[in-house]
PDB file of C-alpha atoms in Angstrom:
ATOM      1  CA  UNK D   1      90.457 123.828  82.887  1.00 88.00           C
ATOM      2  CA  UNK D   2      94.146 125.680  82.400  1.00 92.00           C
ATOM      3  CA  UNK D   3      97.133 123.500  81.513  1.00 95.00           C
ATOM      4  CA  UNK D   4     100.292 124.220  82.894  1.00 96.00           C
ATOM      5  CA  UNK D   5     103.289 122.349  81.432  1.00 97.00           C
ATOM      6  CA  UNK D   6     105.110 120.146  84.164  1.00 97.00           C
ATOM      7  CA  UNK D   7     108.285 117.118  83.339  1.00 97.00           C
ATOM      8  CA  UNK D   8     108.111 115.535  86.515  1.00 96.00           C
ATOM      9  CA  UNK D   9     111.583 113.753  85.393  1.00 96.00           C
ATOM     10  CA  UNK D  10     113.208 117.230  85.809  1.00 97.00           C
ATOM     11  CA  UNK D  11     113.634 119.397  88.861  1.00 98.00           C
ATOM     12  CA  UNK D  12     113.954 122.309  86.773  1.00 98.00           C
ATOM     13  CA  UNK D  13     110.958 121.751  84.832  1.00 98.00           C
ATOM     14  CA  UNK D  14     109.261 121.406  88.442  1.00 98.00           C
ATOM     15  CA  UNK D  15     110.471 124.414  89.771  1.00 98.00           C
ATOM     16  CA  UNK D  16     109.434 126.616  86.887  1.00 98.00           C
ATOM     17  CA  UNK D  17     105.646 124.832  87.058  1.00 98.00           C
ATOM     18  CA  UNK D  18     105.393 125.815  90.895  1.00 98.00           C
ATOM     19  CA  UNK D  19     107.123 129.487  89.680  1.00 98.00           C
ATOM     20  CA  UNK D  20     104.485 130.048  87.172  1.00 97.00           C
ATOM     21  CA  UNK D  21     101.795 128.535  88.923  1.00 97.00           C
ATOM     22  CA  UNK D  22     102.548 130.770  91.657  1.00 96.00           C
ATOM     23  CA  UNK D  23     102.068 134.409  90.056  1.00 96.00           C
ATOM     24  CA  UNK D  24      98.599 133.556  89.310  1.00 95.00           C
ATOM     25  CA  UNK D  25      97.873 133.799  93.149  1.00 94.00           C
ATOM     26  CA  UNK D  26      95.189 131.298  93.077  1.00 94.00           C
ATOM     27  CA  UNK D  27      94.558 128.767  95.590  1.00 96.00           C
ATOM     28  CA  UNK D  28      95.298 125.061  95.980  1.00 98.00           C
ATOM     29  CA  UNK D  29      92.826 123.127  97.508  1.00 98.00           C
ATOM     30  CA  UNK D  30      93.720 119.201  95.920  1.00 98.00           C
ATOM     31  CA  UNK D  31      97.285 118.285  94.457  1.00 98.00           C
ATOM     32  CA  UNK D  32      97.093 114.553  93.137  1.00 98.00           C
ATOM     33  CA  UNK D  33     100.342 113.184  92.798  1.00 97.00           C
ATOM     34  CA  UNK D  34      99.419 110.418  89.382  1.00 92.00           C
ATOM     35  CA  UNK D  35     102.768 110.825  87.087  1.00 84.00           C
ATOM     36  CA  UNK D  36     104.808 107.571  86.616  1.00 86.00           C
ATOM     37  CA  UNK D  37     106.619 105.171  84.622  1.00 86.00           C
ATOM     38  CA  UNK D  38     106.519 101.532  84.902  1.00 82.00           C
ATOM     39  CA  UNK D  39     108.951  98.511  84.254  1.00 78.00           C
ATOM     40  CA  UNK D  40     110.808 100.997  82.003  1.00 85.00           C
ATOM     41  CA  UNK D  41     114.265 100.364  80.765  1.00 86.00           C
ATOM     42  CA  UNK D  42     117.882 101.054  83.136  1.00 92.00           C
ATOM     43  CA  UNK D  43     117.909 104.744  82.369  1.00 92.00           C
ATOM     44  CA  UNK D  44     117.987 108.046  83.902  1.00 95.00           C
ATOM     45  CA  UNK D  45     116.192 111.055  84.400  1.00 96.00           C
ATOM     46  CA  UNK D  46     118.038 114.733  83.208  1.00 95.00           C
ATOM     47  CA  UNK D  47     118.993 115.144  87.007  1.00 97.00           C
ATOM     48  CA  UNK D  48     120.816 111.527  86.734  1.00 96.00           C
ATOM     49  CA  UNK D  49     118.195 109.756  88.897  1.00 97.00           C
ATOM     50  CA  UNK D  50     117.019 106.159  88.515  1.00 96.00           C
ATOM     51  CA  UNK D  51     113.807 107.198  86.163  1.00 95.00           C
ATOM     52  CA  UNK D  52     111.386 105.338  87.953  1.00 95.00           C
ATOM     53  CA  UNK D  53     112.696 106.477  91.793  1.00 97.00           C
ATOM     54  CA  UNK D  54     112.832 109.980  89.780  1.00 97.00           C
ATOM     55  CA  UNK D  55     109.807 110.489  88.291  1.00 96.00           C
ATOM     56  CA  UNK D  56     107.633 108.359  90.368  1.00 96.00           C
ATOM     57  CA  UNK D  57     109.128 109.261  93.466  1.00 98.00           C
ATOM     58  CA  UNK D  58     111.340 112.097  93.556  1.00 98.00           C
ATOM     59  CA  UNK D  59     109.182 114.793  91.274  1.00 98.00           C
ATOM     60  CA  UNK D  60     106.353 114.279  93.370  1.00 98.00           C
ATOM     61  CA  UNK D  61     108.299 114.879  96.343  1.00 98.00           C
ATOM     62  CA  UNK D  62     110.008 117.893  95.343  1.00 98.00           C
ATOM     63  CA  UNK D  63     106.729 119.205  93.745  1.00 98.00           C
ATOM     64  CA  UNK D  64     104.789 118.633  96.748  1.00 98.00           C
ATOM     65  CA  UNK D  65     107.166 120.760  99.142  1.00 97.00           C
ATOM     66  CA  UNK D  66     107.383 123.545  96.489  1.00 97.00           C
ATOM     67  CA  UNK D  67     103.335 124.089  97.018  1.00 97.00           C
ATOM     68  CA  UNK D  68     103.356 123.017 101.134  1.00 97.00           C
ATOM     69  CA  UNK D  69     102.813 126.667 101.589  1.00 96.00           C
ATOM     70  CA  UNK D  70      99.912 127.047  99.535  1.00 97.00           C
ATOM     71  CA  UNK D  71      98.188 124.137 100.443  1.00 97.00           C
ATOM     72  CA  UNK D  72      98.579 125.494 103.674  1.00 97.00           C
ATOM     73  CA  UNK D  73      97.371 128.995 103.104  1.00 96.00           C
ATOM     74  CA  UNK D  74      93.992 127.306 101.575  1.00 97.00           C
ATOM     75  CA  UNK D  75      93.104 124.791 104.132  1.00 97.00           C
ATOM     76  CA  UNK D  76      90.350 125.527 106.948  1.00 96.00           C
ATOM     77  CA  UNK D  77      89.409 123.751 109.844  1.00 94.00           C
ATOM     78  CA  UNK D  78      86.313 123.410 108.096  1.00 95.00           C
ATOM     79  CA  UNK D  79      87.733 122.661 104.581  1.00 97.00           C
ATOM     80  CA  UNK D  80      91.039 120.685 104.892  1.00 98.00           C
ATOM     81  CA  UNK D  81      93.184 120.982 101.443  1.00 98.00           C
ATOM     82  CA  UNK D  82      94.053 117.618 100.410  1.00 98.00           C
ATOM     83  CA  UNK D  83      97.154 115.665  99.088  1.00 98.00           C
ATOM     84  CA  UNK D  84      96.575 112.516  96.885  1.00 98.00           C
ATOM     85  CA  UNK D  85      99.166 110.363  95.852  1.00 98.00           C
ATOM     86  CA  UNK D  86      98.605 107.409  93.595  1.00 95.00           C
ATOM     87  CA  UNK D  87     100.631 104.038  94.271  1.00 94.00           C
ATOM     88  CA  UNK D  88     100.387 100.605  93.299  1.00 91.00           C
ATOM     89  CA  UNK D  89      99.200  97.279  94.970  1.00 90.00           C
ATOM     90  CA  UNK D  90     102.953  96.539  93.764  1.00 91.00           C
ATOM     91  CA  UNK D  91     104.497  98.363  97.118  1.00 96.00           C
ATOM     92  CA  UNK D  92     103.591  95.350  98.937  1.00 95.00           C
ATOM     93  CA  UNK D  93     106.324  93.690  97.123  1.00 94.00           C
ATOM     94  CA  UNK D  94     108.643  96.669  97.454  1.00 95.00           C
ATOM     95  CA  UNK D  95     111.861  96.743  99.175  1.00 95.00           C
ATOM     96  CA  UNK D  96     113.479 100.362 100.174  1.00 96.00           C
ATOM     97  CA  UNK D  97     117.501 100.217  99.675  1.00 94.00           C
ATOM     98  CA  UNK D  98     118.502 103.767 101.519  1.00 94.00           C
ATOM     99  CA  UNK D  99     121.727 102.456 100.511  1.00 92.00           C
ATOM    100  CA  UNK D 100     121.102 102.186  96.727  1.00 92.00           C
ATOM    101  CA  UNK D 101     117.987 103.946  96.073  1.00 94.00           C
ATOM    102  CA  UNK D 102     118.813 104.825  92.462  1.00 89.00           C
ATOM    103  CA  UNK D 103     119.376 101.012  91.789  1.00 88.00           C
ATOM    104  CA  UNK D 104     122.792 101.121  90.339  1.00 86.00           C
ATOM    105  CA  UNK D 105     124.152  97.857  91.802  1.00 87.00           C
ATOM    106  CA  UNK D 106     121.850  95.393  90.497  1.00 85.00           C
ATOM    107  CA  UNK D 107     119.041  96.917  88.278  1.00 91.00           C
ATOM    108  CA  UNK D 108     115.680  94.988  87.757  1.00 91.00           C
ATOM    109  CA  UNK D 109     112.859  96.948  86.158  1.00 87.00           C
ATOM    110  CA  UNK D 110     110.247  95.330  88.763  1.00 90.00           C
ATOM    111  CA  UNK D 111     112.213  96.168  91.800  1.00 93.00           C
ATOM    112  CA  UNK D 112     112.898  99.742  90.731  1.00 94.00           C
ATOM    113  CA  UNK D 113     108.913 100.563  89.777  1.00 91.00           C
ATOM    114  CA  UNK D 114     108.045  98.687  93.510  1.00 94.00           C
ATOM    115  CA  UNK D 115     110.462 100.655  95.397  1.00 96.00           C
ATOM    116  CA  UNK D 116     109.044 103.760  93.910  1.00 96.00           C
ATOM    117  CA  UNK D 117     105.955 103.008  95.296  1.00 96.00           C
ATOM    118  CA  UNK D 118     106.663 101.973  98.761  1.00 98.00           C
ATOM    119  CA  UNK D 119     108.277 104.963  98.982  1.00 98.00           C
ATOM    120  CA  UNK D 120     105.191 107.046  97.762  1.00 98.00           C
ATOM    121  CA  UNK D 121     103.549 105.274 100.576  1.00 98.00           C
ATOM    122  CA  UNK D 122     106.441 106.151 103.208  1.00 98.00           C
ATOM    123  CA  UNK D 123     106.283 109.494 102.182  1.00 98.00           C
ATOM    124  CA  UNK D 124     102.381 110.312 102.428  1.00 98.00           C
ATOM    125  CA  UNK D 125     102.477 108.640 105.747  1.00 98.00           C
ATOM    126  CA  UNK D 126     105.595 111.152 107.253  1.00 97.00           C
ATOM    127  CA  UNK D 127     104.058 113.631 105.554  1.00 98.00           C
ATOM    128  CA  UNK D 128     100.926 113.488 107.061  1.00 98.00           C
ATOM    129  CA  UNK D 129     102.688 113.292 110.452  1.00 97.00           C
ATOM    130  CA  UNK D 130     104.693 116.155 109.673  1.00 96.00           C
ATOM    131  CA  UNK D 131     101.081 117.875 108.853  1.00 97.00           C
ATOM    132  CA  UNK D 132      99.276 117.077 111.860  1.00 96.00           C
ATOM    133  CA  UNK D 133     102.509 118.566 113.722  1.00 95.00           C
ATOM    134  CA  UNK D 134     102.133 121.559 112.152  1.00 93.00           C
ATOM    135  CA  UNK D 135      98.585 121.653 113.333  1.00 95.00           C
ATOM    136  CA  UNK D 136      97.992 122.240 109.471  1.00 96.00           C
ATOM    137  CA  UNK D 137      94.786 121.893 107.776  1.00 97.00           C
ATOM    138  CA  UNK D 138      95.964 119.815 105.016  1.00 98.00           C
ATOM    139  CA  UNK D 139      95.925 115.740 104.551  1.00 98.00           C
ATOM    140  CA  UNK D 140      97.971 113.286 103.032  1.00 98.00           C
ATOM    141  CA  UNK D 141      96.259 110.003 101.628  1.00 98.00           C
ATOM    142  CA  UNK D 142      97.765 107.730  99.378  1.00 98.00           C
ATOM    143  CA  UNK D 143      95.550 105.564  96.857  1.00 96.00           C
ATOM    144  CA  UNK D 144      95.763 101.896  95.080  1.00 90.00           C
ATOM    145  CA  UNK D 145      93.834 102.747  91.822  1.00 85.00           C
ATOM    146  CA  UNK D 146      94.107  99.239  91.018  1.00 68.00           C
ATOM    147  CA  UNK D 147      94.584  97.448  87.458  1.00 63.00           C
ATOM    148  CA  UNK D 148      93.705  99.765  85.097  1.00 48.00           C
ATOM    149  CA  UNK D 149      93.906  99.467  81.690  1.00 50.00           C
ATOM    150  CA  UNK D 150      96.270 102.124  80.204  1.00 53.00           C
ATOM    151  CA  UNK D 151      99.257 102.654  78.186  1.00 57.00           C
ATOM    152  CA  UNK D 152     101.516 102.110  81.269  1.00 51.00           C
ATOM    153  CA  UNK D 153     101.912  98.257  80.405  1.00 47.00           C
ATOM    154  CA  UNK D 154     103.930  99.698  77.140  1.00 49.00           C
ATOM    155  CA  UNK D 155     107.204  98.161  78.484  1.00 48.00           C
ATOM    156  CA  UNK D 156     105.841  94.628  79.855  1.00 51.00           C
ATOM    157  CA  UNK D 157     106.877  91.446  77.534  1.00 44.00           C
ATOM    158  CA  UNK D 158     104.768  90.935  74.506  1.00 41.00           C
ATOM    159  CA  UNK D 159     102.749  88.275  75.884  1.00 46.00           C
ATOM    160  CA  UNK D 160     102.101  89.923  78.893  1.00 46.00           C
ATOM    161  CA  UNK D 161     100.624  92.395  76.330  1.00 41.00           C
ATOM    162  CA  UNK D 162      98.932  89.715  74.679  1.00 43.00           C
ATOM    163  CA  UNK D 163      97.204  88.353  77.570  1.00 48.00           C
ATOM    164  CA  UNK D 164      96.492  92.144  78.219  1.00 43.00           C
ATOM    165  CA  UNK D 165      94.693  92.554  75.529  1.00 43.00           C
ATOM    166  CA  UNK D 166      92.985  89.389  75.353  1.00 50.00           C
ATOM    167  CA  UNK D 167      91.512  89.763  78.829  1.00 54.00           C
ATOM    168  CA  UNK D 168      91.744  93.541  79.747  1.00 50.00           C
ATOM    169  CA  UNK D 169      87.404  93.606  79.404  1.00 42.00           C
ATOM    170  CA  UNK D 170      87.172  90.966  82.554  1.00 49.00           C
ATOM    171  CA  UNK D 171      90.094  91.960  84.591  1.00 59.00           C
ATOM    172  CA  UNK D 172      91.116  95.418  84.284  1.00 64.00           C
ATOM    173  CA  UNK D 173      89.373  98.192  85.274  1.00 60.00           C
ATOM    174  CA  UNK D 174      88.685 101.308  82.389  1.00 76.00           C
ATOM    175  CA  UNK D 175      90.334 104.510  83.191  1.00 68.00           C
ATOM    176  CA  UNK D 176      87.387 106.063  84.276  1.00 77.00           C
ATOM    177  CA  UNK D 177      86.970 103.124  87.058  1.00 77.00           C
ATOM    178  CA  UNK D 178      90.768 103.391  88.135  1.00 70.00           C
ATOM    179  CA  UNK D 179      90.617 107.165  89.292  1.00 85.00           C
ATOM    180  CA  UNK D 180      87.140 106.507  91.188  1.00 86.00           C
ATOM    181  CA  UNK D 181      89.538 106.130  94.592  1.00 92.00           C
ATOM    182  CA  UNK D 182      91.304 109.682  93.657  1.00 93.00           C
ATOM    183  CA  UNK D 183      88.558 111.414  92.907  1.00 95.00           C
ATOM    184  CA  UNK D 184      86.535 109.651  96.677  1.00 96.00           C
ATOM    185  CA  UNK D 185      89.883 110.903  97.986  1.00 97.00           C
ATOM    186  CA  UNK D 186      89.781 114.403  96.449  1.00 97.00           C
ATOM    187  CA  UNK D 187      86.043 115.439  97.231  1.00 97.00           C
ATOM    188  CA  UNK D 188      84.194 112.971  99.468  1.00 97.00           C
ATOM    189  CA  UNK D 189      83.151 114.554 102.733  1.00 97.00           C
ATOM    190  CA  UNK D 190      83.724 111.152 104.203  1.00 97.00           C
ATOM    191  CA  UNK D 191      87.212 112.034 103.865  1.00 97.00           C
ATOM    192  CA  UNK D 192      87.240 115.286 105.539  1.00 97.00           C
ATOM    193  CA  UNK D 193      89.999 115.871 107.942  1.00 96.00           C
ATOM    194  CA  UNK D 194      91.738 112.461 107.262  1.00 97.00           C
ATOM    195  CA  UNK D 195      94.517 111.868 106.556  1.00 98.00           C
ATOM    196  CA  UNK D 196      97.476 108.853 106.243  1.00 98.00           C
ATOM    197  CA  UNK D 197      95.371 106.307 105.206  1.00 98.00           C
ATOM    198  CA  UNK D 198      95.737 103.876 102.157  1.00 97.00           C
ATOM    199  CA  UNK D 199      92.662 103.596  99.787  1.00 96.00           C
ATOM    200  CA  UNK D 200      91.840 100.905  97.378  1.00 94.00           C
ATOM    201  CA  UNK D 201      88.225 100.618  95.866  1.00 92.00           C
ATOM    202  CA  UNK D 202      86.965 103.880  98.004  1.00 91.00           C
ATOM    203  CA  UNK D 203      87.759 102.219 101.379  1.00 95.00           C
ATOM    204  CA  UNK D 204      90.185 102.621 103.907  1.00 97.00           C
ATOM    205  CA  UNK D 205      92.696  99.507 103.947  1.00 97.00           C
ATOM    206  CA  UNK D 206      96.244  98.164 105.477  1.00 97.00           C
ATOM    207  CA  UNK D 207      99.141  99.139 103.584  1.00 97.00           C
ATOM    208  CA  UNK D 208     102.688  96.554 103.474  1.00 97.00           C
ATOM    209  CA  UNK D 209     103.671  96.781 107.221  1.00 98.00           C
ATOM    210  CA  UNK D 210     107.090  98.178 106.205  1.00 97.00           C
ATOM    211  CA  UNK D 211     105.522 101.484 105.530  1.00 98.00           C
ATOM    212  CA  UNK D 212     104.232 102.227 109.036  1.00 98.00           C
ATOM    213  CA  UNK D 213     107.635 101.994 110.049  1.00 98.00           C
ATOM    214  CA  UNK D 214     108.740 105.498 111.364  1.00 97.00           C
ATOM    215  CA  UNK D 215     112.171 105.256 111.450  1.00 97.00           C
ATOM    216  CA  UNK D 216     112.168 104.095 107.644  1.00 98.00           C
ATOM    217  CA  UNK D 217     109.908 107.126 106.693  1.00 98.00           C
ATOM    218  CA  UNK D 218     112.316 109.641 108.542  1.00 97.00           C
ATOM    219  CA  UNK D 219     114.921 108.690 106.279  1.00 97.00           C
ATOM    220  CA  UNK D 220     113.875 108.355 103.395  1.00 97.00           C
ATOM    221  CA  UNK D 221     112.408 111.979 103.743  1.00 97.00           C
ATOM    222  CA  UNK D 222     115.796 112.995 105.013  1.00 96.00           C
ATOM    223  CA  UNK D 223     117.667 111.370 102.322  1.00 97.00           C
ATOM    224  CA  UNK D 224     114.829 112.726  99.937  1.00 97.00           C
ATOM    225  CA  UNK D 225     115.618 116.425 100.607  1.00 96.00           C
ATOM    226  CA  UNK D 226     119.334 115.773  99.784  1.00 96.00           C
ATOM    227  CA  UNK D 227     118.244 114.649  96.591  1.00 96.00           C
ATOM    228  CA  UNK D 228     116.469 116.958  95.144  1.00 97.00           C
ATOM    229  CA  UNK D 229     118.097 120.306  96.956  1.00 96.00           C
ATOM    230  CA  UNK D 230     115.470 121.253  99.193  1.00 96.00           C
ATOM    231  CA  UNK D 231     116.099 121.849 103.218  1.00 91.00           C
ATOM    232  CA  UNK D 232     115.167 119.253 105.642  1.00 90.00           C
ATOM    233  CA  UNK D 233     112.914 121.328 108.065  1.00 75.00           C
ATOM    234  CA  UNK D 234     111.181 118.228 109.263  1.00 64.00           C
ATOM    235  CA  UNK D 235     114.322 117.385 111.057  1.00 57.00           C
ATOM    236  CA  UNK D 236     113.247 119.174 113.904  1.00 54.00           C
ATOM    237  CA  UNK D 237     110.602 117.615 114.419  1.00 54.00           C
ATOM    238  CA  UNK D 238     110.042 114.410 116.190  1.00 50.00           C
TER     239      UNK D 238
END
């Protein structure tokens, strides 16, 4: 195991991981997208972005196009490299305002973490399409890890912590039981060549019905690109 230092709340910080990552020529065979905030203050990232559409959202994006080309060069037909990004049962709740994405004219904590991960979910899904147009050997999944208990309730009301703690043994699963679906996702032959599906519990299920809509993921990845300075490529394709 080598640790490589990456703020996925900066795009500099993202683009010097990918830089440095780069010169040791290895390749990249899984990239699981797992960084995120939740239900955190109004506040912004270094770049000025909403911090959880910026960190949750936008760093994965950006990082995930910065290493396209070396998942590519490591996929086979044989051996697909794989893309895993982790969302939340919460995007079934989530509304996407391409108007207002960084939440600046009314701010609530819940909406902002819920948009951030419908629009994880968007984004694996055009990705994936983008992938398969390519005739790539790489797939996209996305994955519910479910409730997990972590330090990502830090910022809920202090009896929501309460209750947390009182009852995290019967209804929240341990760390080591919340990244089962990445890890199924990661390595399990079953998944081999698949891509754009939504996992929970190591099993293929329906995402919100808002996310399979095309015309929704084709902006957001449009308006995405503007975002974070990268070229929209995918534009040319259908």
């Amino acid at each position: 195991v080598e640790f490589l230092y990456c703020d996925l709340a900066s795009m500099k910080s993202i683009r010097q991981f990918v830089q440095r990552f780069r010169t040791k020529n290895c390749s990249l065979h899984v990239l699981v997208n797992n960084a995120g905030v939740m239900l955190v203050p109004e506040r912004k990232t270094e770049d000025g972005f909403e911090e959880h559409f910026g960190l949750n959202y936008l760093g994965h994006f950006l990082l995930t196009n910065l290493l396209l080309d070396m998942l590519k060069q490591s996929g086979t037909h044989s051996h697909n490299a794989r893309i895993i990004t982790v969302s939340s049962a919460t995007h079934y709740v989530g509304k996407l305002h391409l108007n207002d994405l960084q939440s600046r004219c009314s701010y609530s904590p819940h909406g902002a973490y819920a948009q951030s991960k419908l629009a994880l979910v968007l984004f694996t899904y055009r990705l994936q399409h983008l992938l398969t147009a390519n005739g790539s050997h790489v797939t996209a999944n996305v994955v519910d890890p479910g409730v997990v208990n972590t330090d990502l309730y830090k910022h809920v009301f202090w009896v929501v912590k309460v209750a947390k703690w009182m009852t995290a043994w019967l209804f929240f699963k341990t760390p080591e039981e919340g990244a089962s679906t990445t890890i199924y996702a990661a390595v399990s032959p079953e998944m081999e060549g698949a891509g754009g599906c939504y996992l929970y519990n190591e099993e293929r299920t329906k995402s919100a019905d808002i996310a399979y809509d095309e015309e929704l993921q084709r902006r957001l990845w449009t308006e995405s690109c503007k975002m974070v300075g990268i070229s929209d490529e995918a534009s040319r394709l259908p």
